Amino acid sequence: MALVEIRDLYTEFKTDQGIVKAVRGVSLDVDQGEALGIVGESGSGKSQTMYSLIGLLADNGYVAGGTFKFDGEDITPSSFPNEKAYVEAMRKLRGDKMAMIFQDPMTFLNPVLKIGTQLVEPLLNHTDMTKAQARERALELMRLVGIPEAEKRIEQYPFEFSGGMRQRIVIAIALANNPKLVIADEPTTALDVTIQAQVLELIDELKKNTNSAIIMITHDLGVVAKLCDRIAIMYGGEIVEIGTDKEIFYEPKHPYTMGLISCISNPEDDSKEDLKPIPGSPPDLLDPPKGCPFVERCEKAMRVCKDFPPEVTTFSKTHQCACWLTDERAKNNE
Ligand code: SF4
């Protein structure tokens, strides 16, 4: 049994302009101890898929269809007797078994509370530890994420920490209760390149040293390259390709995946070969295309792509792609 099971998820947002169909038929499994990367441009639906799972959609967002299971438990919003029961159950799950690492540590940390208080509180709220035990565990977590002089720094405020150190604290808070699932939403975007590498290294170590499943949400395929066992590529609210890291990097099937790969910079490569950004912009999800969502930007588009959504082709137990190019029936349709 997978730790996370998402089936045919549809998530929508009510706006003044109409209904934004942000997530359209996403299905995903994540196993305990596995690291999954969800990669796509802004507006591809990657964050909203995860926010739907953990009950953190904005007020105008709702799950319009599909089901979720977490650790064998049905946590689909409609499976709860009422909104209050759902909110309460999710609040408890987020403190105990699920944790989230957000992009900007300063929006997560309370600037007027000492780091120690912010680490100790979730332990007191979600376990039966005494204050002394919680403080000991907080120090242990600080050491685990590489904060030097933990005894001294536990008494400091967030502004006394650098950006990278603050993100380490956010990771320590996320790990406080040994969660089964850690979701990291663009955890390194707000950091400079050197600190980014250190934080990614830290997440990689945690992956090796804990049995938590990690879901890494990012727009940068390069970020998940070393870290993730499998990678899901999202575009226009859909998963267009999913596979192991090797399948995605060495045998990509979808033109969008190939485009993302050509956008990755390699710091060790000094050949100065130009990176090739993907021209065009993502589809308007107020009125999604009826065929392939990538059709307006795809150099390989065929007539069939505009009118009919591509079906999923399976290449291996782990590798699938939704593109007419890999569908025998589309031959001779250019
Ligand atoms: Fe391009 Fe057609 Fe494949 Fe979409 S289905 S990615 S438009 S070739």
Coordinates of N, CA and C and ligand atoms in Angstrom, one line a residue, residues 240 253-256 291-302 304-306 308-310 321-326, ligand 1:
V240 N 2.1 15.2 -17.4 CA 2.3 14.9 -18.8 C 3.3 13.8 -18.9
K253 N 10.2 11.4 -23.0 CA 9.3 11.1 -24.1 C 8.5 12.4 -24.5
H254 N 8.2 13.2 -23.5 CA 7.3 14.4 -23.8 C 8.1 15.6 -24.2
P255 N 7.7 16.3 -25.3 CA 8.4 17.5 -25.7 C 8.6 18.5 -24.6
Y256 N 7.6 18.6 -23.7 CA 7.8 19.6 -22.6 C 8.9 19.2 -21.6
G291 N -7.6 19.8 -26.4 CA -6.7 18.8 -26.8 C -5.5 18.7 -25.8
C292 N -4.3 18.6 -26.3 CA -3.1 18.6 -25.5 C -2.8 20.0 -24.9
P293 N -2.6 20.1 -23.6 CA -2.4 21.5 -23.0 C -1.1 22.2 -23.6
F294 N -0.2 21.4 -24.1 CA 1.1 22.0 -24.6 C 1.1 22.4 -26.0
V295 N -0.1 22.2 -26.7 CA -0.1 22.3 -28.2 C 0.4 23.7 -28.7
E296 N 0.1 24.8 -28.0 CA 0.5 26.1 -28.5 C 2.0 26.3 -28.5
R297 N 2.7 25.5 -27.7 CA 4.2 25.7 -27.6 C 5.0 24.6 -28.2
C298 N 4.3 23.6 -28.7 CA 5.0 22.4 -29.1 C 5.5 22.4 -30.5
E299 N 6.8 22.2 -30.7 CA 7.3 22.3 -32.1 C 6.9 21.0 -32.9
K300 N 6.5 20.0 -32.1 CA 6.1 18.7 -32.8 C 4.6 18.5 -32.9
A301 N 3.8 19.6 -32.7 CA 2.4 19.4 -32.6 C 1.8 18.9 -34.0
M302 N 0.8 18.0 -33.9 CA 0.2 17.5 -35.1 C -1.3 17.9 -35.1
V304 N -4.0 16.3 -34.8 CA -4.8 15.6 -33.7 C -4.6 16.2 -32.3
C305 N -3.5 16.9 -32.1 CA -3.1 17.4 -30.8 C -4.1 18.5 -30.3
K306 N -4.6 19.3 -31.3 CA -5.4 20.4 -30.9 C -6.8 20.0 -30.4
F308 N -7.9 16.6 -29.6 CA -8.1 15.4 -28.8 C -7.0 15.3 -27.7
P309 N -7.4 15.2 -26.4 CA -6.4 15.0 -25.4 C -5.6 13.7 -25.6
P310 N -4.3 13.7 -25.5 CA -3.5 12.5 -25.7 C -3.8 11.5 -24.6
C321 N 3.7 8.5 -20.2 CA 3.7 9.9 -20.8 C 2.4 10.1 -21.6
A322 N 1.9 11.3 -21.6 CA 0.7 11.6 -22.3 C 1.0 12.5 -23.5
C323 N 1.3 11.9 -24.6 CA 1.6 12.7 -25.8 C 1.3 11.8 -27.1
W324 N 0.7 12.5 -28.1 CA 0.3 11.8 -29.3 C 1.5 11.2 -30.0
L325 N 2.7 11.8 -29.8 CA 3.9 11.3 -30.5 C 4.2 9.9 -30.2
T326 N 3.8 9.4 -29.0 CA 4.1 8.1 -28.6 C 2.9 7.2 -28.8
Ligands
SF4_1 FE1 3.2 18.1 -28.7 FE2 1.1 16.9 -29.6 FE3 2.6 15.7 -27.9 FE4 1.1 17.7 -27.1 S1 0.4 15.7 -27.8 S2 3.2 17.4 -26.6 S3 1.2 19.0 -28.9 S4 3.2 16.3 -29.9

